[in-house]
Coordinates of N, CA and C in Angstrom, one line a residue:
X1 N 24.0 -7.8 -10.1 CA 23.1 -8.9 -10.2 C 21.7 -8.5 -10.0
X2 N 20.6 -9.0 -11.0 CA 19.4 -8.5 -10.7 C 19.0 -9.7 -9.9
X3 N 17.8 -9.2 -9.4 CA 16.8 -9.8 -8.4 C 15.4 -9.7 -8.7
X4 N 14.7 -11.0 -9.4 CA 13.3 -11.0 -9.2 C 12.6 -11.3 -8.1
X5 N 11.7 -10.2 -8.1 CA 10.5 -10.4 -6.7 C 9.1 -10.2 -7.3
X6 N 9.1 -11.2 -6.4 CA 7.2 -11.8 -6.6 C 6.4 -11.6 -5.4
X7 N 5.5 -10.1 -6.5 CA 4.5 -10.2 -5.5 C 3.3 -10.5 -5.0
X8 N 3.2 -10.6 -3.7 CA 2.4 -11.1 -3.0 C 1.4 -11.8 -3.8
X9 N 0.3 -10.7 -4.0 CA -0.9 -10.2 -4.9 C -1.3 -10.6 -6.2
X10 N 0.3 -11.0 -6.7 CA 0.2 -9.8 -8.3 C 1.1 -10.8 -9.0
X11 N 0.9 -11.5 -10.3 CA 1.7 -12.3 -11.0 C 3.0 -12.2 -11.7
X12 N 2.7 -10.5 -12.1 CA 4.0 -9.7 -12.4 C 4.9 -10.0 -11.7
X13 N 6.7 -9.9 -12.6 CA 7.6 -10.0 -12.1 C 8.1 -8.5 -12.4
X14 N 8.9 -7.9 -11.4 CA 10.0 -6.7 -11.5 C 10.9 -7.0 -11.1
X15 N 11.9 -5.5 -11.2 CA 13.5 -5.5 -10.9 C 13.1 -4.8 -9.5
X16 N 13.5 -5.2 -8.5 CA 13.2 -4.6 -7.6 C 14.4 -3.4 -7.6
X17 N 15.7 -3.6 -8.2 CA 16.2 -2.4 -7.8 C 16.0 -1.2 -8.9
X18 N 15.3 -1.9 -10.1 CA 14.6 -0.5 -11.1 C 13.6 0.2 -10.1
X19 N 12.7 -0.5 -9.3 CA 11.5 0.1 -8.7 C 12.0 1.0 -7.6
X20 N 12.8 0.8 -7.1 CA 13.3 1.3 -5.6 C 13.5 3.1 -5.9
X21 N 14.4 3.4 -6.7 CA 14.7 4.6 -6.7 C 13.2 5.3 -7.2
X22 N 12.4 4.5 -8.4 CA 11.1 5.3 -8.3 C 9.9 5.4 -7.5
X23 N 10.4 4.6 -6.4 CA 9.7 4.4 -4.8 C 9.7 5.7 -4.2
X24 N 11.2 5.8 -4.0 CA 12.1 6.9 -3.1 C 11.7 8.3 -4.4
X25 N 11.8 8.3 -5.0 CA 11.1 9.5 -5.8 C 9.5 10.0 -5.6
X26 N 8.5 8.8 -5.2 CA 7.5 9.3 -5.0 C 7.3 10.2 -3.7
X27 N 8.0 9.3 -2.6 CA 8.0 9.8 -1.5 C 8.7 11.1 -1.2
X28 N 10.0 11.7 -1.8 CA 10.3 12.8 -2.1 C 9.4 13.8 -2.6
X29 N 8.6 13.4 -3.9 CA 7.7 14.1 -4.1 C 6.6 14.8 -3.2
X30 N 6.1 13.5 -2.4 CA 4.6 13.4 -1.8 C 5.0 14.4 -0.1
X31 N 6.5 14.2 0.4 CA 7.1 14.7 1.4 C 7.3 16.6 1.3
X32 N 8.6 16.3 -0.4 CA 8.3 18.1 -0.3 C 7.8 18.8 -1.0
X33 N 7.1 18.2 -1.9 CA 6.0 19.1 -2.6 C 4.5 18.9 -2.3
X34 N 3.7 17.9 -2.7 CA 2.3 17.6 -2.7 C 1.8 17.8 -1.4
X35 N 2.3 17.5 -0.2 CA 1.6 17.6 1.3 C 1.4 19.3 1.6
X36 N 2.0 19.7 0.7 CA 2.1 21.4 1.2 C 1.3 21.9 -0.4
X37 N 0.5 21.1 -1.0 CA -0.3 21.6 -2.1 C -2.0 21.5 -1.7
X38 N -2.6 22.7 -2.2 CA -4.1 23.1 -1.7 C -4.8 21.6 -2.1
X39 N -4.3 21.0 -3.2 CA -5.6 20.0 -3.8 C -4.9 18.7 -3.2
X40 N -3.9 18.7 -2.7 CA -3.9 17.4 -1.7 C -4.7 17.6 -0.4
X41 N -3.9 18.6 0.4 CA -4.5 19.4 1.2 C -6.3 18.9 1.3
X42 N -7.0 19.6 -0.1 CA -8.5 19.2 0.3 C -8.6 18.1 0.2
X43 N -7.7 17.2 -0.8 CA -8.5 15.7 -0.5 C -8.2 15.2 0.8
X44 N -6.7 15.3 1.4 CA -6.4 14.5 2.7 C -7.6 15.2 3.8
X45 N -7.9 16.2 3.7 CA -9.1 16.8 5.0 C -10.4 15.6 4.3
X46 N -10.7 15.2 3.4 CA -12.4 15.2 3.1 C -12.4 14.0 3.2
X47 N -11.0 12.4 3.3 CA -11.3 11.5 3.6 C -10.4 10.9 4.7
X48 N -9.9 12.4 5.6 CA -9.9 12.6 6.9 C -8.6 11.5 7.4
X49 N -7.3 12.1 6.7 CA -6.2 11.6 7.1 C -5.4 12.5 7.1
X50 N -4.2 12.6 8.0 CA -3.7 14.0 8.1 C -2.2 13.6 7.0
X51 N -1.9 15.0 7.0 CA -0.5 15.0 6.1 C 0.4 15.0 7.1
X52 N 1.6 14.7 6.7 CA 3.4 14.1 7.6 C 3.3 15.6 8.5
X53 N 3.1 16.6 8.0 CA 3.6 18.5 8.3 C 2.2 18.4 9.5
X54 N 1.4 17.6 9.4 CA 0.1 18.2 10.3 C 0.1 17.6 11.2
X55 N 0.8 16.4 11.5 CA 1.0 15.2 12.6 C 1.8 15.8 13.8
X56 N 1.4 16.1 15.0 CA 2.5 16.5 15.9 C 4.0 15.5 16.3
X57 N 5.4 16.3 16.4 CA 6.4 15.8 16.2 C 6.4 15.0 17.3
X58 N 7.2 13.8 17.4 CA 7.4 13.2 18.3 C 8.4 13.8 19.7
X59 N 8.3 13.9 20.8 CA 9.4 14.3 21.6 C 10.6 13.8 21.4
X60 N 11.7 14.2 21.2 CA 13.1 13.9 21.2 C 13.6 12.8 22.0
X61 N 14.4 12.0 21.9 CA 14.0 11.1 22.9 C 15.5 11.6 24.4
X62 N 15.3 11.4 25.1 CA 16.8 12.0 26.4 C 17.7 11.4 26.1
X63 N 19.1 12.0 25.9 CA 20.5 11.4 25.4 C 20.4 10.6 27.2
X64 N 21.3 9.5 27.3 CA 21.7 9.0 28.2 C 23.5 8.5 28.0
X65 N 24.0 8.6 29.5 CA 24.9 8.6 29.2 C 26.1 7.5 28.9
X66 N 25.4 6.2 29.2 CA 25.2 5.0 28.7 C 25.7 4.9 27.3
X67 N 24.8 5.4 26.1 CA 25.2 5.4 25.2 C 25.7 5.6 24.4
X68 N 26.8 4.5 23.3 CA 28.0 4.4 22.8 C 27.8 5.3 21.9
X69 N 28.6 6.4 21.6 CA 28.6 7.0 20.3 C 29.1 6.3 19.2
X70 N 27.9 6.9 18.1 CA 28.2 6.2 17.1 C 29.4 6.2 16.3
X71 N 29.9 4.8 15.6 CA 31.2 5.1 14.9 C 31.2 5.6 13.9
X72 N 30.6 6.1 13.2 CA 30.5 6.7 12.0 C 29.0 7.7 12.1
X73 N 29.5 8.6 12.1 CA 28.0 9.8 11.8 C 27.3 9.6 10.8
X74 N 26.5 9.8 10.6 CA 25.5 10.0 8.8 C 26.1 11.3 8.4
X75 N 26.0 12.4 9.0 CA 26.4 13.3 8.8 C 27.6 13.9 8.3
X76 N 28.8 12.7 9.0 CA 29.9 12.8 8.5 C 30.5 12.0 7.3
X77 N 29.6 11.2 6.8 CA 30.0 10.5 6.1 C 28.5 11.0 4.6
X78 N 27.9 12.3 5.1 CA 26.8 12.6 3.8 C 25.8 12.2 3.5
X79 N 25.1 10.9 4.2 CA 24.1 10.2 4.2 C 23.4 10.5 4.9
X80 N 23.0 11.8 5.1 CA 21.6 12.2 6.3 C 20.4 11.3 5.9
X81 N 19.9 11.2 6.6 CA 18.8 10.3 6.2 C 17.4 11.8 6.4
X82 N 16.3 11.3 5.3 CA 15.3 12.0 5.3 C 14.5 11.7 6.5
X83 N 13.2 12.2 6.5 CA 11.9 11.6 7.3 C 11.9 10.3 6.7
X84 N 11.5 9.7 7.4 CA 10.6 8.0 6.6 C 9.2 8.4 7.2
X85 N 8.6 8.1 6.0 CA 7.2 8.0 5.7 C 6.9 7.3 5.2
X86 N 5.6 6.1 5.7 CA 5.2 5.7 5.0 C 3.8 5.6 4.5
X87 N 4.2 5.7 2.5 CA 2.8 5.7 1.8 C 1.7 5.2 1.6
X88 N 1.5 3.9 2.3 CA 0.8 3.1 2.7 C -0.2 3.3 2.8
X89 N -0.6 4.2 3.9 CA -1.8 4.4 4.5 C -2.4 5.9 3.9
X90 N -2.0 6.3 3.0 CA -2.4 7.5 2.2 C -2.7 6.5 1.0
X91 N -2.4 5.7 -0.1 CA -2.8 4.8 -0.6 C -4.2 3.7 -0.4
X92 N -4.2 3.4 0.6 CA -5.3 2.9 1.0 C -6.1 3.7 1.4
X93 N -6.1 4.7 1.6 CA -7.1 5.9 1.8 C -7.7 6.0 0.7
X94 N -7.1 6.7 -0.3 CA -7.5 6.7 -1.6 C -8.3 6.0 -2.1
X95 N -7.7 4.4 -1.8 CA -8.4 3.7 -2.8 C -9.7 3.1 -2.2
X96 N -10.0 3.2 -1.0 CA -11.1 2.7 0.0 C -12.0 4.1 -0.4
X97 N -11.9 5.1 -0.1 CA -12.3 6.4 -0.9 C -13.2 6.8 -1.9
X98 N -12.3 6.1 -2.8 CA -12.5 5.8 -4.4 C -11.9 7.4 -5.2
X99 N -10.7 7.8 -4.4 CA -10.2 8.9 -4.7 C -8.6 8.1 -5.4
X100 N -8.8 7.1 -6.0 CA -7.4 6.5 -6.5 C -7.3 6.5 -8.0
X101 N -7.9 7.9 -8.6 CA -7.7 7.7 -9.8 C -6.4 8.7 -10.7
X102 N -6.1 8.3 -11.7 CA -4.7 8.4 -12.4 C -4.2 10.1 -11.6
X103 N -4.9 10.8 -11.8 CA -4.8 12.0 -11.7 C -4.5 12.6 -10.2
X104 N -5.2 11.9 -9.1 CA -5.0 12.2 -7.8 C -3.9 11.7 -7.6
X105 N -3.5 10.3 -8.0 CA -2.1 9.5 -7.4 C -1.0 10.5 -8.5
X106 N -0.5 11.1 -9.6 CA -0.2 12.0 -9.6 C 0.0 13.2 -9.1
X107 N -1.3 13.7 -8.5 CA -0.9 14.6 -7.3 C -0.5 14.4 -6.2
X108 N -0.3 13.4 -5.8 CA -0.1 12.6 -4.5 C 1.0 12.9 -4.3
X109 N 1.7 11.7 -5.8 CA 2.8 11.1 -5.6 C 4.3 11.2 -6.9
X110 N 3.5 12.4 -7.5 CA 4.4 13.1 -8.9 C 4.2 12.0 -10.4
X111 N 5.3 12.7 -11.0 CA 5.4 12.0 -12.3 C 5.4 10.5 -12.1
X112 N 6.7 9.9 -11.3 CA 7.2 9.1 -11.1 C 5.8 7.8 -10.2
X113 N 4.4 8.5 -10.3 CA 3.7 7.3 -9.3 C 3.5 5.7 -10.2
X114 N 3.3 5.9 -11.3 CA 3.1 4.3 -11.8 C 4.3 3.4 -11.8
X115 N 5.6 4.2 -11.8 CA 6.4 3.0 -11.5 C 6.7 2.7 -10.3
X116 N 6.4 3.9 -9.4 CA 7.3 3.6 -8.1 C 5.6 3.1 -7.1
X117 N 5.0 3.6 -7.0 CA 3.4 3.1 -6.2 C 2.5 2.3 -7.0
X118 N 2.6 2.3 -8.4 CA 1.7 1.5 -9.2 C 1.2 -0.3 -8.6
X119 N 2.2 -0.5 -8.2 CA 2.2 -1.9 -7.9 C 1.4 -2.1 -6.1
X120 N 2.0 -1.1 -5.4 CA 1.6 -1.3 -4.0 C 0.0 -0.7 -4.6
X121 N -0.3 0.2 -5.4 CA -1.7 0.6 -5.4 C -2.3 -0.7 -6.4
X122 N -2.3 -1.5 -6.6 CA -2.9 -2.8 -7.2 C -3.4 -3.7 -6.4
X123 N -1.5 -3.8 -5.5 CA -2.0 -4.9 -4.6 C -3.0 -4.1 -3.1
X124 N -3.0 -3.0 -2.9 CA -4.1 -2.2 -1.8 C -5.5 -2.3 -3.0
X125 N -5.9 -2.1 -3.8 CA -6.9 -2.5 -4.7 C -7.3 -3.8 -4.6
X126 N -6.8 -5.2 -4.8 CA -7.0 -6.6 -4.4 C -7.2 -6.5 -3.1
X127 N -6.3 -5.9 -2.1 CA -6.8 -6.3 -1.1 C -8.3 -5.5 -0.1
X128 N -8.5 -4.6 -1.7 CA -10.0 -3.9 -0.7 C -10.6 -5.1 -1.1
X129 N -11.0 -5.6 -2.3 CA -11.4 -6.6 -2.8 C -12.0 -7.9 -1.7
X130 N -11.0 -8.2 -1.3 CA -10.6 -9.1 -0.7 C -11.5 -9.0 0.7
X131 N -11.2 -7.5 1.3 CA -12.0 -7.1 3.0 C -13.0 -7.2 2.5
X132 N -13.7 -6.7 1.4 CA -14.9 -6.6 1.7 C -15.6 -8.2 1.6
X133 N -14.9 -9.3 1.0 CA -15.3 -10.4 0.3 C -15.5 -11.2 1.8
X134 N -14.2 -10.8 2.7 CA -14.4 -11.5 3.9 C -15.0 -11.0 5.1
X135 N -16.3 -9.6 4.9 CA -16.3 -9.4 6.2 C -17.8 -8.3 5.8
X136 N -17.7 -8.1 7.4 CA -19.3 -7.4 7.0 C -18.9 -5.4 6.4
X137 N -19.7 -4.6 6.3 CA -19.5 -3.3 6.0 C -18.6 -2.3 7.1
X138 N -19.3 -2.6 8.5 CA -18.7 -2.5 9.8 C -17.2 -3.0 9.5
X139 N -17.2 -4.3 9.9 CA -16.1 -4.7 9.9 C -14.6 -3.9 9.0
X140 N -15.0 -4.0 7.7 CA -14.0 -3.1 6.6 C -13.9 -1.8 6.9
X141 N -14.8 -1.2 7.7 CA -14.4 0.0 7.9 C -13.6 0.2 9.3
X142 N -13.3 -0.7 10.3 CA -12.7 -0.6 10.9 C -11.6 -0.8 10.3
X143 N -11.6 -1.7 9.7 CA -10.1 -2.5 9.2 C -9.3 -1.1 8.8
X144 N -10.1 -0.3 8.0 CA -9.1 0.8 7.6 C -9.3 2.2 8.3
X145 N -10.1 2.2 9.4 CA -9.9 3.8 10.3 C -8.4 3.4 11.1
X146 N -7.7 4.3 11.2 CA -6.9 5.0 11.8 C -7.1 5.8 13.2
X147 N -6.0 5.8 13.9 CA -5.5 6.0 15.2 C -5.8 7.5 14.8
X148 N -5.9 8.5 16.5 CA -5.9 9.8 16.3 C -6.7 10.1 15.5
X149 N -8.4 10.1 15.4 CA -9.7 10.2 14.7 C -9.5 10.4 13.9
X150 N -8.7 9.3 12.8 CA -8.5 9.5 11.5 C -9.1 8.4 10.9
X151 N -10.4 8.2 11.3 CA -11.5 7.6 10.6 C -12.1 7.8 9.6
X152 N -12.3 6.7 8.7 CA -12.8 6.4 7.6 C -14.2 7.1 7.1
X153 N -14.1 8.4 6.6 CA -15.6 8.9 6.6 C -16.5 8.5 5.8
X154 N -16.4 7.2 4.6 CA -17.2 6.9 4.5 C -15.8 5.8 2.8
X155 N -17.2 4.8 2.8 CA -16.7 3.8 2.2 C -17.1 3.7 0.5
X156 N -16.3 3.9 -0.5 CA -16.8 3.7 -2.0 C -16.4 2.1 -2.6
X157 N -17.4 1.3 -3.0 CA -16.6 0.2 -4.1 C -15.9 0.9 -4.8
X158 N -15.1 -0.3 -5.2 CA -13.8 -0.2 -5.8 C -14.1 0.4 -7.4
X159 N -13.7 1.5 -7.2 CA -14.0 2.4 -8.7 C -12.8 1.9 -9.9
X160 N -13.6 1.8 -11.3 CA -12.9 1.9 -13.0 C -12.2 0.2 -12.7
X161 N -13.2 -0.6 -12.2 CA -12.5 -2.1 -12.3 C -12.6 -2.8 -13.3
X162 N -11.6 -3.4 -13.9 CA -11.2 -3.6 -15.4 C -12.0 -5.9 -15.1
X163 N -12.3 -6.1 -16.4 CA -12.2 -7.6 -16.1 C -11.0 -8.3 -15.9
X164 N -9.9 -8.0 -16.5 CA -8.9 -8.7 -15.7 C -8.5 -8.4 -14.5
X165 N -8.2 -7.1 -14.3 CA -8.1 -7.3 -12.2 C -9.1 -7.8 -11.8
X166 N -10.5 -8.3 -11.9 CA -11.3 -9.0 -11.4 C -10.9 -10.4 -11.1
X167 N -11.0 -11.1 -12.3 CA -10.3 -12.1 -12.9 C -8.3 -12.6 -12.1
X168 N -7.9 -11.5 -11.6 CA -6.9 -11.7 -10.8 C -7.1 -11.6 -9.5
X169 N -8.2 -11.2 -8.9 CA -8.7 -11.1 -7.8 C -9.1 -12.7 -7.5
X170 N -10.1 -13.3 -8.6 CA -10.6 -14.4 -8.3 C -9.2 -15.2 -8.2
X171 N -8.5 -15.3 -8.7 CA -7.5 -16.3 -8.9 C -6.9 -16.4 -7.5
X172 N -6.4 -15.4 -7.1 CA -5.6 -15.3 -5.5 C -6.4 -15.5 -4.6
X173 N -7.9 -15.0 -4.6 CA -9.0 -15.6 -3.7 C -9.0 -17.0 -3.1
X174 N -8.9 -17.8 -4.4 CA -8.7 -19.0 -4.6 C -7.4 -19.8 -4.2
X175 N -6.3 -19.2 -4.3 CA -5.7 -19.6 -3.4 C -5.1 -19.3 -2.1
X176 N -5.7 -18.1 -1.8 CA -5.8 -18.1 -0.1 C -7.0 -19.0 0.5
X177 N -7.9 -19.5 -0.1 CA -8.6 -20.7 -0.1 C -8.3 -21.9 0.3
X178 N -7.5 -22.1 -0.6 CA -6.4 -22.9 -0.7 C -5.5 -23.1 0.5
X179 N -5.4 -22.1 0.7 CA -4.3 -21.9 2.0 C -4.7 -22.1 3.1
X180 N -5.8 -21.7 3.5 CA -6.8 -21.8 4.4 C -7.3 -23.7 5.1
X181 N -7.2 -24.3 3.9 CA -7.3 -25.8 3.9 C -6.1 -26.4 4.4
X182 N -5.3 -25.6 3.8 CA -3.5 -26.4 3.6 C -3.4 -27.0 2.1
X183 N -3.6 -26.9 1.2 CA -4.0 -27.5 0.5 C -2.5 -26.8 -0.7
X184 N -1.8 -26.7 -0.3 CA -0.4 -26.5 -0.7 C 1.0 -27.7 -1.5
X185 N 1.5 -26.8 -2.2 CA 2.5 -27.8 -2.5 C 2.0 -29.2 -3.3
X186 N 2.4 -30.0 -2.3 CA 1.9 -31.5 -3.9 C 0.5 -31.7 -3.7
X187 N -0.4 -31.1 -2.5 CA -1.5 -30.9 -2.4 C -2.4 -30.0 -3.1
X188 N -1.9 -29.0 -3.8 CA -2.1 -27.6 -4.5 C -3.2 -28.1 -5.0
X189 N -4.8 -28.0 -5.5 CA -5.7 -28.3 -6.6 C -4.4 -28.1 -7.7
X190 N -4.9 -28.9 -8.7 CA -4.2 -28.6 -10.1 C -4.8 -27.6 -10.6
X191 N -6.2 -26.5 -10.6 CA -6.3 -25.4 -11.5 C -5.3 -24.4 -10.3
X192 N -5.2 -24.4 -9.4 CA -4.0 -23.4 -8.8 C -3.0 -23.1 -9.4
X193 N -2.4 -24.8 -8.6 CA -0.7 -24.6 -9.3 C -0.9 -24.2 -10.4
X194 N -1.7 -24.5 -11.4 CA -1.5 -24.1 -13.0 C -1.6 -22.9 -13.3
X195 N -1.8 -22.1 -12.0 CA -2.4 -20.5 -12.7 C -3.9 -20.5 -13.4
X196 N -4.4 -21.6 -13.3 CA -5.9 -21.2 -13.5 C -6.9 -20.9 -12.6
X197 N -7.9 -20.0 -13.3 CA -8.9 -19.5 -12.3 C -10.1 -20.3 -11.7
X198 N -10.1 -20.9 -10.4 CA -11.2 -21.0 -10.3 C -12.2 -20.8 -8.7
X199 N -13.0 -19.9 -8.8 CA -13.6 -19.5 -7.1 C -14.3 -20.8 -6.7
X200 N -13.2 -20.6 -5.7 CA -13.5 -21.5 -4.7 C -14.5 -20.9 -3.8
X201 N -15.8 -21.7 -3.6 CA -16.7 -21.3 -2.4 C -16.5 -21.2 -1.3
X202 N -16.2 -20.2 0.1 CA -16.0 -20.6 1.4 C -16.7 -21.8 2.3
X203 N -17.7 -22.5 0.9 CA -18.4 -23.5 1.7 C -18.2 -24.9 1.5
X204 N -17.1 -24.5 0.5 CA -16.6 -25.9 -0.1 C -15.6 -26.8 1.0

Protein backbone atom coordinates (compact mmCIF):
# COMPACT_ATOMS: atom_id res chain seq x y z
CA UNK A 1 0.00 0.00 0.00
CA UNK A 2 1.47 3.36 -0.98
CA UNK A 3 1.36 6.39 1.16
CA UNK A 4 1.22 10.00 0.17
CA UNK A 5 2.95 12.61 2.30
CA UNK A 6 2.61 16.26 2.22
CA UNK A 7 5.14 18.30 2.89
CA UNK A 8 5.19 20.79 5.17
CA UNK A 9 6.87 23.46 2.94
CA UNK A 10 6.43 22.14 -0.40
CA UNK A 11 3.31 21.33 -2.67
CA UNK A 12 4.85 18.24 -4.06
CA UNK A 13 3.51 14.96 -3.34
CA UNK A 14 6.02 11.63 -2.91
CA UNK A 15 6.12 8.01 -2.00
CA UNK A 16 7.51 8.23 1.13
CA UNK A 17 8.55 4.64 1.01
CA UNK A 18 10.46 5.31 -2.62
CA UNK A 19 12.25 8.26 -0.62
CA UNK A 20 13.20 6.39 2.55
CA UNK A 21 15.82 3.89 1.22
CA UNK A 22 17.32 7.05 -0.78
CA UNK A 23 17.37 8.86 2.66
CA UNK A 24 19.25 5.90 4.32
CA UNK A 25 21.65 5.85 1.35
CA UNK A 26 22.68 9.31 1.73
CA UNK A 27 23.44 8.92 5.26
CA UNK A 28 25.47 5.73 4.62
CA UNK A 29 27.26 7.70 2.21
CA UNK A 30 27.77 11.05 4.29
CA UNK A 31 28.66 8.40 7.52
CA UNK A 32 31.24 6.13 5.67
CA UNK A 33 32.67 7.78 3.02
CA UNK A 34 32.31 11.77 2.74
CA UNK A 35 33.10 12.73 6.59
CA UNK A 36 36.49 11.06 6.15
CA UNK A 37 37.02 13.02 2.67
CA UNK A 38 39.66 16.20 2.56
CA UNK A 39 36.88 18.40 0.59
CA UNK A 40 34.20 17.80 3.09
CA UNK A 41 36.61 17.87 5.72
CA UNK A 42 37.55 21.69 4.45
CA UNK A 43 34.14 22.76 4.00
CA UNK A 44 32.78 21.32 7.46
CA UNK A 45 36.04 23.35 9.26
CA UNK A 46 35.28 26.85 7.18
CA UNK A 47 31.52 26.99 8.21
CA UNK A 48 32.60 25.48 11.45
CA UNK A 49 30.52 22.42 12.13
CA UNK A 50 32.14 19.35 13.20
CA UNK A 51 31.81 15.82 11.45
CA UNK A 52 29.99 12.49 13.41
CA UNK A 53 34.17 11.00 13.68
CA UNK A 54 35.18 14.52 15.29
CA UNK A 55 32.39 14.72 17.95
CA UNK A 56 33.56 13.19 21.26
CA UNK A 57 31.72 9.71 22.00
CA UNK A 58 29.20 9.70 24.50
CA UNK A 59 30.05 7.66 27.82
CA UNK A 60 28.50 4.32 27.79
CA UNK A 61 25.76 4.41 29.88
CA UNK A 62 26.23 1.72 33.52
CA UNK A 63 24.38 -1.60 32.97
CA UNK A 64 22.12 -1.87 36.12
CA UNK A 65 20.84 -4.71 37.45
CA UNK A 66 17.27 -3.86 37.31
CA UNK A 67 17.26 -4.21 33.85
CA UNK A 68 15.18 -6.69 31.87
CA UNK A 69 17.12 -8.24 29.13
CA UNK A 70 16.13 -7.83 26.03
CA UNK A 71 13.88 -10.48 24.28
CA UNK A 72 15.19 -10.52 21.18
CA UNK A 73 18.87 -9.08 20.46
CA UNK A 74 19.44 -7.01 17.17
CA UNK A 75 22.29 -8.86 16.95
CA UNK A 76 20.78 -12.10 17.08
CA UNK A 77 18.24 -11.59 14.92
CA UNK A 78 20.95 -9.39 12.05
CA UNK A 79 19.52 -6.04 12.43
CA UNK A 80 22.39 -4.21 14.10
CA UNK A 81 21.47 -0.89 13.93
CA UNK A 82 24.07 1.83 12.51
CA UNK A 83 24.99 5.30 14.15
CA UNK A 84 21.88 7.57 13.69
CA UNK A 85 22.86 10.75 12.47
CA UNK A 86 21.18 13.35 11.76
CA UNK A 87 21.58 15.39 8.32
CA UNK A 88 19.82 18.10 9.27
CA UNK A 89 22.08 20.34 10.70
CA UNK A 90 24.84 19.75 8.10
CA UNK A 91 22.10 20.80 5.57
CA UNK A 92 21.22 23.86 7.03
CA UNK A 93 24.78 24.66 7.39
CA UNK A 94 25.27 24.61 3.86
CA UNK A 95 22.50 26.36 2.85
CA UNK A 96 22.79 29.40 5.45
CA UNK A 97 26.51 29.31 4.08
CA UNK A 98 25.58 29.39 0.67
CA UNK A 99 27.76 26.25 0.29
CA UNK A 100 24.38 24.28 -0.91
CA UNK A 101 25.18 23.98 -4.35
CA UNK A 102 24.65 20.72 -6.72
CA UNK A 103 28.18 19.67 -6.39
CA UNK A 104 28.86 20.09 -2.54
CA UNK A 105 25.49 18.23 -1.57
CA UNK A 106 27.00 15.51 -3.87
CA UNK A 107 29.96 15.50 -1.91
CA UNK A 108 28.20 15.52 1.16
CA UNK A 109 25.69 13.22 0.48
CA UNK A 110 26.68 10.87 -2.77
CA UNK A 111 24.89 10.01 -5.97
CA UNK A 112 21.81 9.31 -4.29
CA UNK A 113 21.39 13.32 -2.66
CA UNK A 114 18.42 14.67 -4.94
CA UNK A 115 16.20 12.00 -4.18
CA UNK A 116 16.94 11.16 -0.77
CA UNK A 117 17.86 15.13 0.76
CA UNK A 118 16.60 17.05 -2.24
CA UNK A 119 13.33 17.78 -0.55
CA UNK A 120 14.60 18.40 3.18
CA UNK A 121 17.21 20.81 1.33
CA UNK A 122 14.17 22.91 -0.28
CA UNK A 123 12.22 22.85 2.59
CA UNK A 124 15.74 24.15 4.88
CA UNK A 125 16.01 26.71 1.74
CA UNK A 126 12.20 28.09 2.45
CA UNK A 127 12.85 28.12 5.73
CA UNK A 128 16.08 30.41 5.56
CA UNK A 129 13.73 32.37 3.63
CA UNK A 130 11.36 32.62 6.00
CA UNK A 131 14.16 33.49 9.33
CA UNK A 132 15.36 35.97 7.67
CA UNK A 133 11.69 37.54 6.63
CA UNK A 134 10.81 37.26 10.41
CA UNK A 135 13.71 38.51 12.27
CA UNK A 136 16.65 40.77 12.56
CA UNK A 137 20.38 39.59 11.15
CA UNK A 138 21.42 38.82 14.95
CA UNK A 139 18.58 37.08 15.50
CA UNK A 140 19.02 34.32 12.30
CA UNK A 141 22.17 33.86 13.26
CA UNK A 142 21.46 32.62 16.42
CA UNK A 143 18.64 30.71 15.16
CA UNK A 144 21.25 28.55 13.42
CA UNK A 145 24.68 28.52 15.67
CA UNK A 146 25.09 25.43 17.40
CA UNK A 147 26.06 24.01 20.75
CA UNK A 148 29.83 23.26 21.45
CA UNK A 149 31.23 26.63 19.44
CA UNK A 150 29.78 25.49 16.47
CA UNK A 151 28.84 28.83 15.50
CA UNK A 152 27.75 30.31 12.50
CA UNK A 153 30.75 32.09 10.93
CA UNK A 154 29.11 34.12 8.90
CA UNK A 155 25.81 34.46 6.97
CA UNK A 156 25.23 34.29 2.86
CA UNK A 157 21.58 35.10 1.10
CA UNK A 158 20.12 32.47 -0.22
CA UNK A 159 22.34 31.64 -3.41
CA UNK A 160 20.94 30.48 -7.49
CA UNK A 161 17.16 31.35 -6.42
CA UNK A 162 14.92 30.51 -9.15
CA UNK A 163 11.33 32.61 -9.58
CA UNK A 164 9.37 29.92 -8.75
CA UNK A 165 10.89 28.95 -5.31
CA UNK A 166 10.36 32.51 -4.70
CA UNK A 167 6.92 32.42 -5.79
CA UNK A 168 6.54 29.29 -3.39
CA UNK A 169 7.98 30.97 -0.66
CA UNK A 170 5.48 33.81 -1.00
CA UNK A 171 2.63 31.36 -1.08
CA UNK A 172 3.36 29.55 2.30
CA UNK A 173 4.40 32.90 3.81
CA UNK A 174 0.96 33.70 3.28
CA UNK A 175 -0.35 31.08 4.85
CA UNK A 176 1.53 30.96 7.98
CA UNK A 177 -0.12 34.46 7.92
CA UNK A 178 -2.91 33.02 7.75
CA UNK A 179 -2.30 30.87 10.57
CA UNK A 180 -1.14 33.35 12.68
CA UNK A 181 -4.80 35.02 12.45
CA UNK A 182 -6.57 31.65 12.59
CA UNK A 183 -7.86 32.24 9.65
CA UNK A 184 -8.18 28.47 8.67
CA UNK A 185 -10.54 25.96 7.34
CA UNK A 186 -14.03 27.66 6.26
CA UNK A 187 -12.22 30.76 7.33
CA UNK A 188 -9.13 30.18 4.86
CA UNK A 189 -8.97 33.65 2.46
CA UNK A 190 -10.13 32.11 -0.79
CA UNK A 191 -6.64 32.95 -2.65
CA UNK A 192 -5.12 30.31 0.05
CA UNK A 193 -7.34 27.58 -0.02
CA UNK A 194 -7.14 27.90 -3.83
CA UNK A 195 -3.36 27.70 -3.98
CA UNK A 196 -3.10 31.11 -5.05
CA UNK A 197 -0.42 33.50 -4.33
CA UNK A 198 -0.82 36.28 -2.42
CA UNK A 199 1.71 38.31 0.39
CA UNK A 200 0.06 39.04 2.99
CA UNK A 201 1.58 42.15 4.84
CA UNK A 202 2.40 41.48 8.64
CA UNK A 203 0.45 44.73 8.95
CA UNK A 204 -2.54 43.60 7.59
Amino acid sequence: MSIQFQHPFQDSQFEIFDWYPKFQSCQRYFLDHAQFSGPVQAVAALVNILLPFQKPSPPSPTPTRSAPPPATSARATGAVPGPQVSLVPYIRRLVVTGFDSPAVLHGFFGDDWHQGIGAVHETERRNFLFAAKSDSWLGVKSHYDMADGQTVPFLRPLQHVTEEEIRGAESNWSEWLAMQDWMLGPRAPHDVSEGRVRVKSERD
